[in-house]
Coordinates of C-alpha atoms in Angstrom, one line a residue:
Chain N
M11 CA -41.0 21.0 -50.4
S12 CA -38.5 18.6 -51.7
V13 CA -38.8 14.9 -51.3
R14 CA -36.9 13.8 -48.3
G15 CA -39.4 11.3 -46.8
P16 CA -42.1 12.0 -44.3
N17 CA -39.8 12.2 -41.3
S18 CA -37.7 15.2 -42.0
A19 CA -40.6 17.5 -40.7
T20 CA -38.7 18.2 -37.4
A21 CA -35.5 19.0 -39.3
L22 CA -37.3 21.4 -41.5
R23 CA -38.9 23.2 -38.6
R24 CA -35.6 23.5 -36.8
L25 CA -33.9 24.9 -39.9
M26 CA -36.7 27.5 -40.4
T27 CA -36.4 28.4 -36.7
E28 CA -32.6 28.9 -37.2
Y29 CA -33.1 30.9 -40.4
K30 CA -35.6 33.1 -38.7
Q31 CA -33.3 33.7 -35.8
L32 CA -30.3 34.5 -38.0
T33 CA -32.3 36.9 -40.1
S34 CA -33.9 38.8 -37.2
G35 CA -30.7 38.9 -35.2
G36 CA -28.2 39.4 -37.9
A37 CA -24.6 38.0 -37.7
P38 CA -22.2 39.4 -35.1
D39 CA -20.3 42.3 -36.6
G40 CA -21.7 41.4 -40.1
M41 CA -19.1 38.6 -40.4
F42 CA -21.3 36.4 -42.6
T43 CA -24.9 36.0 -44.0
T44 CA -26.5 32.7 -44.7
G45 CA -29.7 31.1 -45.7
P46 CA -31.3 28.5 -47.9
I47 CA -30.4 28.7 -51.6
S48 CA -34.2 28.7 -52.4
E49 CA -37.5 28.4 -50.8
S50 CA -38.0 25.0 -52.4
D51 CA -35.0 23.4 -50.6
F52 CA -34.4 24.3 -47.0
F53 CA -31.8 21.5 -46.7
T54 CA -29.2 23.4 -48.8
W55 CA -27.8 26.6 -47.5
E56 CA -25.2 29.1 -48.7
A57 CA -23.1 31.3 -46.6
L58 CA -21.1 34.3 -47.5
I59 CA -18.3 34.7 -45.1
C60 CA -16.0 37.7 -44.8
G61 CA -12.3 36.9 -44.3
P62 CA -11.5 37.8 -40.6
K63 CA -9.6 41.0 -39.9
E64 CA -5.7 40.9 -39.5
T65 CA -5.4 37.6 -41.2
P66 CA -4.4 36.8 -44.8
F67 CA -8.1 36.2 -45.7
E68 CA -8.9 39.8 -44.9
G69 CA -10.7 41.5 -47.6
G70 CA -12.0 38.2 -49.2
V71 CA -15.6 37.1 -49.3
F72 CA -16.1 33.2 -49.4
V73 CA -19.0 31.3 -50.5
A74 CA -19.6 28.0 -48.7
R75 CA -22.4 25.5 -49.3
M76 CA -24.1 23.6 -46.4
T77 CA -26.0 20.4 -46.9
F78 CA -28.2 19.3 -44.1
P79 CA -29.0 15.6 -43.4
P80 CA -32.8 14.7 -43.1
D81 CA -32.3 14.1 -39.4
Y82 CA -30.7 17.4 -38.7
P83 CA -29.8 18.5 -35.9
L84 CA -29.3 14.8 -34.7
S85 CA -26.6 14.6 -37.2
P86 CA -24.3 17.6 -38.3
F87 CA -24.4 19.2 -41.7
K88 CA -21.6 19.4 -44.2
M89 CA -19.8 22.4 -45.3
K90 CA -17.9 23.0 -48.4
F91 CA -16.2 26.1 -49.8
D92 CA -16.9 26.8 -53.5
P93 CA -14.4 27.6 -55.0
P94 CA -12.1 25.8 -52.4
L95 CA -10.1 27.8 -49.9
F96 CA -6.3 27.2 -49.5
H97 CA -6.2 26.4 -45.8
P98 CA -4.7 23.6 -43.6
N99 CA -8.2 22.5 -42.4
I100 CA -9.9 22.5 -45.7
Y101 CA -9.7 19.6 -48.1
P102 CA -8.6 20.5 -51.5
D103 CA -12.1 19.9 -52.8
G104 CA -13.3 22.7 -50.4
T105 CA -14.9 20.4 -47.7
V106 CA -14.3 21.9 -44.2
C107 CA -12.8 19.6 -41.6
I108 CA -13.6 21.0 -38.1
S109 CA -14.3 19.0 -34.9
I110 CA -17.6 20.9 -34.3
L111 CA -19.0 19.2 -37.5
H112 CA -18.0 15.7 -36.3
T113 CA -20.0 13.8 -33.9
P114 CA -18.2 12.4 -30.8
G115 CA -17.9 8.9 -32.2
D116 CA -16.6 10.1 -35.6
D117 CA -13.0 11.1 -35.3
P118 CA -11.2 11.0 -38.6
T119 CA -8.1 12.5 -37.4
M120 CA -7.9 11.2 -33.8
Y121 CA -6.7 14.6 -32.7
E122 CA -10.0 16.2 -31.9
Q123 CA -10.9 14.3 -28.7
A124 CA -10.7 17.4 -26.5
S125 CA -12.4 19.7 -28.9
E126 CA -15.9 20.9 -29.3
R127 CA -18.1 18.2 -31.1
W128 CA -21.4 18.4 -32.8
S129 CA -24.4 17.9 -30.7
P130 CA -27.9 19.1 -31.3
V131 CA -27.2 22.2 -29.2
Q132 CA -24.8 23.4 -31.9
S133 CA -26.2 25.6 -34.7
V134 CA -25.4 26.9 -38.1
E135 CA -24.4 30.2 -36.4
K136 CA -22.1 28.4 -34.0
V137 CA -20.4 26.4 -36.6
I138 CA -19.8 29.4 -38.9
L139 CA -18.3 31.4 -36.1
S140 CA -16.0 28.4 -35.5
V141 CA -15.0 28.2 -39.0
I142 CA -14.3 31.9 -39.1
S143 CA -11.9 31.5 -36.0
M144 CA -10.4 28.4 -37.8
L145 CA -9.6 30.7 -40.7
A146 CA -7.7 32.9 -38.4
E147 CA -6.0 30.1 -36.5
P148 CA -5.5 26.8 -38.4
N149 CA -5.3 23.6 -36.3
L150 CA -2.3 21.8 -37.7
E151 CA -3.0 18.6 -35.6
S152 CA -6.1 17.8 -37.7
G153 CA -5.0 18.9 -41.2
A154 CA -7.0 18.2 -44.2
N155 CA -4.8 19.6 -46.9
I156 CA -1.3 18.3 -46.1
D157 CA 0.6 20.4 -48.6
C158 CA -1.0 23.5 -47.1
C159 CA -0.1 22.3 -43.6
K160 CA 3.5 21.8 -44.6
L161 CA 3.7 25.1 -46.3
Y162 CA 2.0 26.9 -43.2
R163 CA 4.6 25.1 -40.9
D164 CA 7.6 25.6 -42.9
N165 CA 7.0 28.9 -44.7
K166 CA 4.3 30.8 -43.2
Q167 CA 5.1 34.0 -45.2
E168 CA 4.7 32.0 -48.5
Y169 CA 1.4 30.5 -47.1
E170 CA 0.1 34.0 -46.3
R171 CA 1.2 35.3 -49.7
R172 CA -0.6 32.5 -51.6
V173 CA -3.7 33.0 -49.6
R174 CA -3.7 36.9 -50.4
E175 CA -2.9 36.0 -54.1
S176 CA -6.0 33.8 -54.3
I177 CA -8.2 36.4 -52.8
K178 CA -6.9 39.0 -55.4
Q179 CA -7.6 36.6 -58.1
Q180 CA -11.1 35.9 -56.7
L181 CA -11.8 39.7 -56.6
G182 CA -10.4 40.0 -60.0
L183 CA -7.8 42.5 -59.1
Chain G
M2 CA -23.4 -30.5 -28.0
M3 CA -19.9 -30.2 -29.4
N4 CA -18.4 -33.2 -27.7
D5 CA -19.8 -36.5 -26.7
S6 CA -20.3 -36.5 -23.0
G7 CA -17.8 -39.3 -22.5
S8 CA -14.9 -37.5 -24.3
A9 CA -12.0 -36.1 -22.3
K10 CA -11.5 -32.6 -21.6
P11 CA -8.9 -30.9 -23.8
P12 CA -5.3 -31.5 -22.3
S13 CA -4.1 -28.8 -20.2
P14 CA -1.3 -26.8 -21.8
P15 CA 2.0 -26.7 -20.0
R16 CA 2.2 -24.3 -17.2
L17 CA 4.9 -23.0 -15.2
R18 CA 5.1 -24.5 -11.8
S19 CA 6.8 -23.1 -8.8
A20 CA 6.7 -24.4 -5.4
N21 CA 7.1 -20.8 -4.2
L22 CA 4.0 -19.6 -5.9
P23 CA 0.6 -20.2 -4.7
E24 CA -1.6 -22.2 -7.3
I25 CA -4.2 -19.8 -8.4
V26 CA -5.9 -21.8 -11.0
D27 CA -7.1 -25.1 -9.9
R28 CA -8.8 -26.0 -13.2
P29 CA -7.3 -26.9 -16.5
Y30 CA -7.0 -23.9 -18.6
T31 CA -9.6 -23.9 -21.4
D32 CA -9.1 -21.8 -24.4
P33 CA -12.1 -19.5 -24.5
E34 CA -12.0 -19.0 -28.2
P35 CA -14.1 -21.9 -29.5
F36 CA -17.0 -21.0 -27.2
L37 CA -16.7 -17.2 -27.5
S38 CA -16.3 -16.8 -31.2
G39 CA -19.6 -18.6 -31.9
H40 CA -22.9 -18.7 -30.0
P41 CA -21.9 -19.5 -26.5
I42 CA -23.3 -23.0 -26.3
L43 CA -21.9 -24.9 -23.4
P44 CA -20.4 -28.2 -24.2
E45 CA -21.9 -30.9 -22.1
D46 CA -18.9 -31.8 -20.3
M47 CA -18.4 -28.3 -19.0
D48 CA -20.1 -26.6 -16.1
I49 CA -20.9 -22.9 -15.9
N50 CA -18.5 -22.7 -13.1
D51 CA -15.7 -23.7 -15.4
F52 CA -15.7 -20.2 -16.9
S53 CA -14.0 -17.3 -15.4
L54 CA -16.0 -14.1 -14.5
A55 CA -14.5 -12.5 -17.5
Q56 CA -15.6 -15.2 -19.8
L57 CA -19.0 -15.0 -18.4
H58 CA -19.2 -11.4 -18.8
E59 CA -18.0 -11.8 -22.4
M60 CA -20.7 -14.4 -23.1
N61 CA -23.3 -12.1 -21.6
Q62 CA -22.3 -9.2 -23.7
K63 CA -22.4 -11.5 -26.8
L64 CA -25.9 -12.7 -25.9
L65 CA -26.8 -9.1 -25.4
E66 CA -25.6 -8.2 -28.8
E67 CA -27.5 -11.0 -30.4
S68 CA -30.5 -10.4 -28.3
M69 CA -30.5 -6.7 -29.3
G70 CA -29.3 -7.1 -32.9
A71 CA -28.7 -4.2 -35.1
E72 CA -31.5 -5.3 -37.2
G73 CA -34.3 -5.1 -34.5
P74 CA -36.8 -2.3 -34.2
L75 CA -35.9 0.6 -31.8
I76 CA -38.7 -0.7 -29.6
S77 CA -40.1 -4.2 -29.8
W78 CA -43.7 -5.3 -29.4
P79 CA -44.3 -6.8 -25.9
E80 CA -42.8 -10.3 -25.6
D81 CA -43.2 -13.0 -23.3
I82 CA -40.3 -13.2 -20.9
S83 CA -39.8 -16.8 -21.8
A84 CA -38.2 -15.7 -24.9
L85 CA -35.4 -14.1 -22.8
R86 CA -35.1 -17.2 -20.6
D87 CA -34.6 -19.2 -23.8
E88 CA -31.7 -17.2 -24.8
Y89 CA -30.1 -17.6 -21.5
S90 CA -30.8 -21.2 -21.3
N91 CA -27.1 -22.1 -20.8
L92 CA -26.6 -19.7 -18.1
P93 CA -28.4 -21.1 -15.0
D94 CA -27.8 -17.9 -12.9
F95 CA -29.6 -15.9 -15.3
V96 CA -32.4 -18.3 -15.8
A97 CA -32.9 -18.4 -12.0
Q98 CA -33.1 -14.6 -11.9
I99 CA -35.6 -14.5 -15.0
N100 CA -37.7 -17.2 -13.2
T101 CA -37.8 -14.9 -10.1
L102 CA -39.0 -12.0 -12.2
S103 CA -41.5 -14.2 -13.8
N104 CA -42.9 -15.5 -10.4
Q105 CA -43.1 -12.0 -9.3
G106 CA -45.5 -11.4 -12.2
Y107 CA -43.2 -9.8 -14.5
R108 CA -44.0 -11.8 -17.6
T109 CA -43.5 -9.3 -20.4
I110 CA -40.4 -7.5 -21.8
I111 CA -40.4 -4.7 -24.4
R112 CA -37.0 -4.7 -25.9
V113 CA -35.2 -1.6 -26.7
K114 CA -32.4 -1.5 -29.3
G115 CA -28.9 -1.6 -27.9
D116 CA -27.6 1.4 -29.7
G117 CA -26.3 3.5 -26.8
D118 CA -29.7 5.4 -26.4
C119 CA -31.5 2.5 -25.0
F120 CA -31.8 4.0 -21.5
Y121 CA -33.2 7.3 -22.8
R122 CA -35.6 5.6 -25.3
A123 CA -36.8 3.1 -22.6
L124 CA -37.4 5.8 -20.0
A125 CA -39.0 8.1 -22.5
F126 CA -41.3 5.5 -23.6
I127 CA -42.6 4.6 -20.1
Y128 CA -42.6 8.2 -19.0
L129 CA -44.7 9.3 -22.1
R130 CA -47.0 6.3 -21.8
Q131 CA -47.8 7.1 -18.2
L132 CA -48.3 10.9 -19.0
I133 CA -50.7 10.0 -21.9
C134 CA -52.6 7.4 -19.8
S135 CA -53.1 9.8 -16.9
A136 CA -54.3 12.3 -19.4
S137 CA -54.7 15.3 -17.0
A138 CA -53.9 18.9 -17.2
R139 CA -51.3 18.2 -14.6
S140 CA -49.4 15.9 -16.9
L141 CA -49.1 18.8 -19.5
D142 CA -47.9 21.1 -16.7
Q143 CA -45.4 18.4 -15.7
L144 CA -44.1 18.2 -19.3
S145 CA -44.0 22.0 -19.9
A146 CA -42.0 22.4 -16.6
T147 CA -39.3 20.3 -18.2
K148 CA -38.9 23.2 -20.9
T149 CA -38.3 25.6 -18.1
V150 CA -35.4 23.4 -16.9
L151 CA -33.7 23.8 -20.2
A152 CA -34.2 27.5 -20.3
D153 CA -32.8 27.9 -16.9
A154 CA -29.9 25.8 -17.9
G155 CA -29.1 28.4 -20.4
F156 CA -29.7 26.3 -23.6
D157 CA -30.5 28.1 -26.8
E158 CA -34.1 28.0 -27.5
I159 CA -33.6 26.6 -31.1
A160 CA -31.9 23.6 -29.5
Y161 CA -34.9 22.4 -27.6
D162 CA -37.9 24.0 -29.1
T163 CA -38.5 21.6 -31.9
P164 CA -38.1 18.3 -30.1
Y165 CA -40.2 19.8 -27.1
D166 CA -43.0 20.6 -29.5
L167 CA -42.8 17.1 -30.9
V168 CA -43.0 15.6 -27.4
M169 CA -45.8 17.8 -26.3
G170 CA -47.7 17.1 -29.5
L171 CA -47.3 13.3 -28.7
V172 CA -48.9 13.8 -25.2
K173 CA -51.7 16.0 -26.5
S174 CA -52.4 13.5 -29.2
D175 CA -53.4 11.2 -26.6
S176 CA -52.2 8.0 -28.4
A177 CA -51.0 5.6 -25.8
G178 CA -51.1 2.1 -27.5
H179 CA -50.0 1.2 -31.0
E180 CA -49.6 4.7 -32.0
L181 CA -46.9 5.4 -29.3
W182 CA -45.2 2.3 -30.3
N183 CA -45.4 3.5 -33.9
T184 CA -43.9 6.9 -32.9
F185 CA -40.9 5.2 -31.0
T186 CA -40.2 2.9 -33.8
D187 CA -39.8 5.6 -36.4
Q188 CA -36.1 6.4 -36.4
S189 CA -36.1 10.1 -36.7
T190 CA -39.1 10.8 -34.4
S191 CA -37.8 8.5 -31.9
N192 CA -34.4 10.0 -31.9
Y193 CA -35.7 13.6 -31.5
I194 CA -37.5 12.3 -28.3
V195 CA -34.2 10.7 -27.2
M196 CA -32.5 14.1 -28.1
Y197 CA -35.0 15.9 -25.7
M198 CA -34.3 13.5 -22.9
R199 CA -30.7 14.0 -23.4
L200 CA -30.8 17.8 -23.4
L201 CA -33.0 17.5 -20.2
T202 CA -30.5 15.4 -18.6
S203 CA -27.7 17.7 -19.4
A204 CA -29.6 20.7 -18.2
H205 CA -30.4 19.0 -14.8
I206 CA -26.8 18.1 -14.4
H207 CA -25.8 21.7 -15.0
L208 CA -28.3 23.1 -12.6
N209 CA -27.3 20.7 -9.9
Q210 CA -23.6 20.8 -10.3
D211 CA -22.9 20.4 -6.5
F212 CA -24.8 17.2 -6.3
F213 CA -23.6 15.8 -9.6
S214 CA -19.9 16.5 -9.4
G215 CA -19.8 13.9 -6.6
F216 CA -20.8 11.3 -9.1
Y217 CA -18.5 12.6 -11.7
Q218 CA -15.4 12.0 -9.9
N219 CA -16.3 8.3 -10.0
I220 CA -16.6 8.3 -13.7
A221 CA -13.6 10.0 -14.9
S222 CA -10.8 12.1 -13.4
D223 CA -10.2 14.9 -15.8
S224 CA -8.8 17.7 -13.8
E225 CA -7.3 19.4 -16.7
T226 CA -10.3 21.2 -17.9
S227 CA -11.7 24.0 -15.8
N228 CA -15.2 22.6 -15.9
P229 CA -15.0 18.9 -16.2
L230 CA -18.7 18.6 -15.8
A231 CA -19.4 20.7 -18.7
K232 CA -17.1 18.7 -20.9
F233 CA -18.8 15.6 -19.6
R234 CA -22.3 16.8 -20.6
R235 CA -21.0 17.7 -23.9
Q236 CA -19.2 14.5 -24.7
F237 CA -21.3 11.9 -22.9
V238 CA -24.7 13.3 -22.3
E239 CA -25.8 15.5 -25.3
P240 CA -24.7 13.4 -28.2
L241 CA -26.8 10.5 -29.3
G242 CA -25.4 7.0 -29.0
K243 CA -23.5 7.7 -25.8
E244 CA -24.4 5.2 -23.1
A245 CA -26.0 6.3 -19.8
D246 CA -24.3 5.7 -16.5
D247 CA -25.7 6.0 -13.2
I248 CA -25.2 9.9 -13.3
Q249 CA -27.4 10.3 -16.3
V250 CA -30.0 7.9 -15.0
T251 CA -30.2 9.7 -11.8
A252 CA -30.4 13.1 -13.5
L253 CA -33.1 12.3 -16.0
V254 CA -35.4 10.5 -13.6
Q255 CA -35.0 13.6 -11.3
A256 CA -35.6 16.1 -14.1
L257 CA -38.8 14.3 -15.1
K258 CA -39.8 14.1 -11.5
F259 CA -40.5 10.5 -12.3
H260 CA -40.3 7.3 -10.3
V261 CA -38.9 4.2 -11.8
K262 CA -37.6 0.9 -10.6
I263 CA -34.7 -0.9 -12.1
A264 CA -34.3 -4.6 -12.0
Y265 CA -30.8 -5.8 -12.2
L266 CA -30.4 -8.9 -14.2
D267 CA -26.7 -9.7 -13.9
G268 CA -26.4 -13.4 -13.2
R269 CA -24.5 -12.8 -10.1
S270 CA -26.8 -13.0 -7.2
P271 CA -27.2 -16.1 -5.2
N272 CA -30.6 -18.0 -5.3
G273 CA -31.7 -16.1 -8.3
Q274 CA -32.6 -13.2 -6.4
V275 CA -33.1 -9.9 -8.4
N276 CA -32.2 -6.6 -6.9
F277 CA -34.6 -3.6 -7.6
H278 CA -33.3 -0.1 -7.2
D279 CA -35.7 2.8 -6.9
F280 CA -34.7 5.9 -8.8
G281 CA -36.5 9.2 -8.3
L282 CA -38.0 8.4 -5.0
D283 CA -36.5 10.4 -2.0
A284 CA -35.8 8.5 1.0
G285 CA -38.5 10.2 2.9
D286 CA -41.2 9.7 0.2
A287 CA -43.8 7.1 0.6
P288 CA -44.0 5.0 -2.4
G289 CA -47.2 6.1 -4.4
N290 CA -50.3 3.9 -4.7
S291 CA -49.6 2.7 -8.1
E292 CA -46.6 0.7 -8.8
P293 CA -43.8 2.5 -10.6
P294 CA -42.8 1.2 -14.0
V295 CA -39.8 -1.1 -14.2
L296 CA -36.7 -1.0 -16.4
L297 CA -34.7 -4.3 -16.8
Y298 CA -31.0 -3.6 -16.7
R299 CA -28.5 -6.0 -18.0
P300 CA -24.9 -4.8 -17.7
G301 CA -24.7 -2.2 -20.4
H302 CA -28.3 -2.4 -21.6
Y303 CA -31.8 -1.3 -20.6
D304 CA -35.2 -2.9 -21.5
I305 CA -38.7 -2.4 -20.3
L306 CA -40.3 -4.9 -18.0
Q307 CA -43.9 -5.2 -17.2
K308 CA -46.5 -7.3 -15.5
D309 CA -49.2 -7.3 -18.1
A310 CA -48.9 -7.6 -21.9

């Protein structure tokens, strides 16, 4: 295994358990698949997420990379779409900004106090499901891509067109 | 220290006076800043009674922060209680209480880092130490019963399995002394133990909602959510770094079926008397043969107190 100090054994065990559970149970409705990018690094995962139906993201398949801290699940992981998605709650570099990936003390936008926060009872599966519903319903109060927030608010049709356009490009259509 | 004993007190700033208003402050107002911004050393011409309750509280918090600095270990090696007394040497009401504890035989303090997890860490330490020392099949049963609590509360197995295995492994490893201390000073292992205690606390509150919703109304009144207790657990029990209030203390002690005494060091009791509160002992229960372990509570912080080093 990669060098992460002697103390990440618990994190590793937890990640293996989550992976086992995900592969045996399968994702609900086949909305996503996820797992470590290689057997030598259990602390970096990749997810393939299907764009939710009846949203402009429908038809797309999006790749996100998740990086886990050595003290997972005490601290949350980070999630980044690569290539980045055009979405109000995704930074232009692709990093996902969602309350469930923030600890209660860490509130960059100050709008998330009432929402679900990271705690060790969360999991990769729960986070990805939250991200999928975030794709369908952006949260404009805690925007990460300001231009996208504005466009979504002022001209939703154009926002949806741009999202569909980017998916077509991605699929090479 | 800061002034010669003969020097005059600072002049009192002009104040509004009105014959119609009762005189509330009968002492000249003293600006708290010079004392509170640094180490709270009492100038020789000032008495502890010159400070308002709020100022005393602030000084105590300051001492707490220094006494439990960010640099210290998660759990200290046992220290003589005189070290604590020295820190409070300017606060006679605290010194009197510390002397009382010392006279009762409580001569050793194990300090726990003030990072919001101190209650959970302190309780886990004395609980596991007791389980390991009693070294019986019964203690293993007791611990595995806590796993059932988590399952009954509907937690996902992945959330508690790994920390449970870690805690169980610790008890089976039978390492009470130096090794247990080592375990608790290792940041990530120690925090997984705290995490297990937090999940257990949350589960116990969930399974005893009727009992705990009474507590909860005193802590916050958030009637907007349909299940305020669930929100409370998610925000103030499960995440690391959130301090424990009475509700969490009661819940965890009950969930572990443990008995602990908490000594209140608050500098506010006459004659240096220290109040001890029993947790986890029902009114009808006879106290056990052996004395329960003791936590030392200072407002906002928990340490471990014991009679022998």
